[in-house]
Coordinates of C-alpha atoms and ligand atoms in Angstrom, one line a residue:
M1 CA -29.0 32.4 -17.3
S2 CA -29.3 28.7 -18.0
I3 CA -32.1 26.5 -16.7
A4 CA -29.5 24.8 -14.3
E5 CA -28.4 28.2 -13.0
N6 CA -32.1 29.4 -12.5
L7 CA -32.8 26.2 -10.7
A8 CA -29.8 26.4 -8.4
Q9 CA -30.9 30.0 -7.5
V10 CA -34.5 28.9 -6.8
R11 CA -33.2 26.0 -4.6
K12 CA -31.0 28.5 -2.7
E13 CA -34.0 30.7 -2.0
I14 CA -36.1 27.7 -1.0
E15 CA -33.5 26.7 1.4
A16 CA -33.0 30.2 2.9
A17 CA -36.8 30.6 3.4
A18 CA -37.0 27.2 5.1
R19 CA -34.2 28.1 7.4
R20 CA -35.8 31.5 8.3
A21 CA -38.9 29.5 9.3
G22 CA -36.9 27.0 11.3
R23 CA -37.8 24.3 8.9
D24 CA -35.8 21.5 7.2
P25 CA -35.3 22.5 3.5
A26 CA -35.4 18.8 2.6
E27 CA -39.1 18.6 3.4
I28 CA -40.1 21.1 0.7
K29 CA -40.9 19.7 -2.7
L30 CA -40.2 21.8 -5.8
V31 CA -42.6 21.3 -8.7
A32 CA -41.2 22.9 -11.8
V33 CA -44.1 24.3 -13.8
S34 CA -43.4 23.4 -17.4
K35 CA -46.7 24.6 -19.1
T36 CA -46.0 26.0 -22.6
V37 CA -42.4 25.0 -22.3
P38 CA -41.1 22.7 -25.1
A39 CA -40.1 19.1 -24.3
E40 CA -36.4 19.7 -25.2
V41 CA -36.2 22.6 -22.6
I42 CA -38.0 20.6 -19.9
A43 CA -35.5 17.8 -20.5
Q44 CA -32.7 20.3 -19.5
A45 CA -34.4 20.8 -16.2
V46 CA -34.7 17.1 -15.6
E47 CA -31.0 16.8 -16.5
A48 CA -30.4 19.5 -13.8
G49 CA -32.2 17.4 -11.2
V50 CA -35.8 18.3 -11.4
D51 CA -37.9 15.3 -10.3
A52 CA -41.4 16.7 -10.5
L53 CA -43.0 18.7 -13.3
G54 CA -46.3 20.6 -13.2
E55 CA -48.7 21.0 -16.1
N56 CA -52.1 22.6 -16.2
R57 CA -53.5 21.1 -19.5
V58 CA -54.2 17.4 -19.8
Q59 CA -53.5 17.0 -23.5
E60 CA -50.2 19.1 -23.4
A61 CA -49.0 17.1 -20.4
L62 CA -49.6 13.7 -21.9
G63 CA -47.8 14.6 -25.1
K64 CA -44.7 15.8 -23.0
Q65 CA -44.8 12.7 -20.8
E66 CA -43.9 10.6 -23.9
E67 CA -41.1 12.9 -24.8
V68 CA -39.6 13.6 -21.3
P69 CA -38.9 10.6 -19.2
G70 CA -37.3 10.7 -15.8
A71 CA -39.7 12.8 -13.7
A72 CA -43.0 12.6 -12.1
W73 CA -45.9 14.7 -13.4
H74 CA -48.3 16.8 -11.4
L75 CA -51.7 18.1 -12.7
I76 CA -52.0 21.6 -11.4
G77 CA -54.7 23.0 -13.7
H78 CA -58.5 22.6 -13.7
L79 CA -59.6 19.0 -14.6
Q80 CA -62.9 18.5 -16.5
T81 CA -64.8 15.4 -15.5
N82 CA -64.8 14.2 -19.1
K83 CA -61.0 14.2 -19.2
V84 CA -60.6 12.0 -16.0
K85 CA -60.3 8.8 -18.0
K86 CA -57.2 10.1 -19.7
V87 CA -55.4 11.2 -16.5
I88 CA -55.7 8.1 -14.5
G89 CA -52.4 6.5 -13.7
K90 CA -50.6 9.4 -15.5
F91 CA -50.0 11.9 -12.6
E92 CA -48.3 11.5 -9.3
L93 CA -50.6 14.0 -7.8
I94 CA -53.6 16.0 -9.0
H95 CA -53.7 19.4 -7.3
S96 CA -57.1 20.6 -8.5
L97 CA -59.8 18.5 -7.0
D98 CA -62.7 20.9 -6.7
S99 CA -66.0 19.2 -6.9
I100 CA -67.8 16.0 -5.7
R101 CA -68.7 15.0 -9.3
L102 CA -65.1 15.2 -10.2
A103 CA -64.1 13.2 -7.0
R104 CA -66.6 10.4 -7.9
E105 CA -65.3 10.2 -11.4
I106 CA -61.7 10.0 -10.3
G107 CA -62.7 7.3 -7.8
R108 CA -64.6 5.3 -10.2
R109 CA -62.0 5.4 -13.0
S110 CA -59.3 4.6 -10.5
Q111 CA -61.1 1.6 -9.2
E112 CA -61.6 0.4 -12.7
A113 CA -57.8 0.7 -13.2
G114 CA -57.1 -1.0 -9.9
I115 CA -55.3 2.0 -8.4
T116 CA -55.8 4.9 -6.0
T117 CA -55.3 8.5 -7.3
D118 CA -53.7 11.0 -5.0
T119 CA -55.3 14.4 -4.9
L120 CA -55.2 17.8 -3.3
V121 CA -58.2 19.9 -2.7
Q122 CA -58.0 23.3 -4.5
V123 CA -59.3 26.2 -2.4
N124 CA -60.3 29.5 -3.9
I125 CA -58.7 31.3 -0.9
G126 CA -59.2 34.8 -2.3
R127 CA -62.9 34.2 -3.4
E128 CA -62.1 35.3 -6.9
E129 CA -64.8 34.8 -9.7
S130 CA -62.0 33.9 -12.2
K131 CA -60.5 31.1 -10.1
F132 CA -61.3 27.5 -9.6
G133 CA -61.4 25.9 -6.2
L134 CA -63.8 25.6 -3.3
P135 CA -64.6 28.5 -1.1
R136 CA -63.1 28.0 2.3
E137 CA -66.3 27.2 4.1
E138 CA -67.1 24.4 1.8
V139 CA -63.8 22.6 2.3
L140 CA -64.6 20.6 5.5
P141 CA -67.9 19.3 4.3
F142 CA -66.5 18.5 0.9
I143 CA -63.6 16.5 2.4
D144 CA -66.0 14.8 4.8
E145 CA -68.0 13.5 1.8
A146 CA -65.1 12.9 -0.7
R147 CA -63.0 10.9 1.9
K148 CA -65.4 8.0 1.6
I149 CA -65.0 7.6 -2.1
P150 CA -63.0 4.5 -2.9
G151 CA -60.0 4.9 -5.4
L152 CA -59.4 8.5 -4.3
K153 CA -57.0 9.7 -1.7
I154 CA -56.9 13.3 -0.3
L155 CA -53.4 14.3 0.7
G156 CA -53.7 18.0 1.3
L157 CA -54.6 21.4 0.0
M158 CA -53.7 23.7 -2.8
A159 CA -54.4 27.3 -3.6
I160 CA -53.5 30.1 -6.0
P161 CA -53.9 33.3 -4.0
P162 CA -55.0 36.6 -5.8
F163 CA -52.1 38.1 -7.8
E164 CA -50.2 40.6 -5.6
E165 CA -47.5 43.0 -6.9
E166 CA -45.9 42.7 -3.5
P167 CA -45.2 39.1 -2.3
E168 CA -45.7 40.2 1.3
N169 CA -49.4 40.9 0.5
A170 CA -49.9 37.2 -0.2
R171 CA -48.9 36.2 3.3
P172 CA -52.4 36.5 4.9
Y173 CA -53.8 34.1 2.2
F174 CA -51.0 31.5 2.9
Q175 CA -51.7 31.9 6.6
E176 CA -55.4 31.2 6.0
L177 CA -54.7 28.2 3.9
R178 CA -52.3 26.8 6.5
S179 CA -54.9 27.3 9.2
L180 CA -57.5 25.4 7.1
F181 CA -55.0 22.7 6.6
E182 CA -54.6 22.3 10.4
E183 CA -58.3 22.3 10.8
V184 CA -58.8 19.4 8.4
A185 CA -55.9 17.5 10.0
A186 CA -57.4 18.0 13.4
K187 CA -60.6 16.2 12.2
G188 CA -58.5 12.9 12.3
W189 CA -60.4 11.4 9.5
P190 CA -58.8 8.0 8.9
E191 CA -59.0 8.2 5.1
V192 CA -57.4 11.6 4.9
E193 CA -53.7 12.3 5.2
M194 CA -52.8 15.9 5.4
R195 CA -49.3 15.6 3.9
W196 CA -49.0 18.3 1.3
L197 CA -49.7 22.0 1.4
S198 CA -49.2 23.3 -2.1
M199 CA -48.9 27.0 -2.2
G200 CA -46.4 29.5 -3.6
M201 CA -45.3 30.4 -7.2
S202 CA -42.4 32.3 -8.7
S203 CA -43.3 35.6 -7.1
D204 CA -44.1 34.4 -3.7
F205 CA -42.8 31.0 -2.9
Q206 CA -40.5 32.3 -0.2
V207 CA -43.4 33.8 1.7
A208 CA -45.4 30.5 1.2
I209 CA -42.5 28.5 2.7
E210 CA -42.3 30.8 5.7
E211 CA -46.1 30.1 6.2
G212 CA -45.8 26.3 5.9
A213 CA -45.9 25.3 2.2
N214 CA -44.2 22.0 1.5
I215 CA -44.9 22.0 -2.2
V216 CA -44.1 25.1 -4.2
R217 CA -45.0 25.4 -7.9
V218 CA -42.4 27.4 -9.8
G219 CA -42.5 28.1 -13.5
T220 CA -41.2 31.5 -14.7
R221 CA -38.2 31.6 -12.3
I222 CA -37.0 28.3 -13.7
F223 CA -38.0 28.5 -17.4
G224 CA -38.2 32.2 -18.0
Q225 CA -41.3 34.3 -19.1
R226 CA -44.0 32.4 -20.9
Q227 CA -45.2 33.5 -24.3
Ligands
PLP301 C1 -48.6 28.6 -14.1 C2 -48.8 28.1 -12.7 C3 -47.8 28.2 -11.7 C4 -46.4 28.7 -11.9 O1 -46.4 30.1 -12.1 P1 -45.1 31.0 -12.1 O2 -45.5 32.3 -11.7 O3 -44.6 30.9 -13.6 O4 -44.1 30.4 -11.2 C5 -48.1 27.6 -10.5 N1 -49.3 27.1 -10.2 C6 -50.3 27.0 -11.1 C7 -51.6 26.4 -10.7 C8 -50.1 27.5 -12.4 O5 -51.0 27.5 -13.3

């Protein structure tokens, strides 16, 4: 299967999942996750209509940005505070905001550059030792503090639930993130705009969409198995 064929199939499944949930497929953004994929292959995806690419390593992403024009870039992996300087102005959305120290550094560097950086708060929805993100109960107090930082904008939540062989088993995690998303929105904080709910990957994006995701991050189903 070519990249274009994979992409067409993924789009079809996104559309079907949206319709099952009574949602407009047009409101769901596909981020094609291109980590480890070489630039010339990513270019084929852009050629086939991909307009957002997800990378989890800063250095790798910055290199590819030079080589692959024509799409927006999303940082979906953990961001170290000492790398913030490099990412300012380079990503449409940072999905991995997970500490107040990081939030302050993004705000400070963004202000220096005269811009605002859009972010999602990463939630460790399965409370896994091995995963980044804030535990659920810290999310509201965190956002209440981070929202006041100039240069930083919070636009939603992101999570990577525990790996499940059976996609259906991820559903409760997606429901929990959705309910947290609603809770934040209900606070009505003026600086916060709950626009994006980033959840769902190759194995479970259909379930995530049924549960309210409006960004799905799909790598393997588009580019094939990673090395
Ligand atoms: C790698 C990765 C993905 C994509 O995973 P696939 O299973 O290949 O679709 C999505 N989100 C994050 C944060 C990732 O690191």
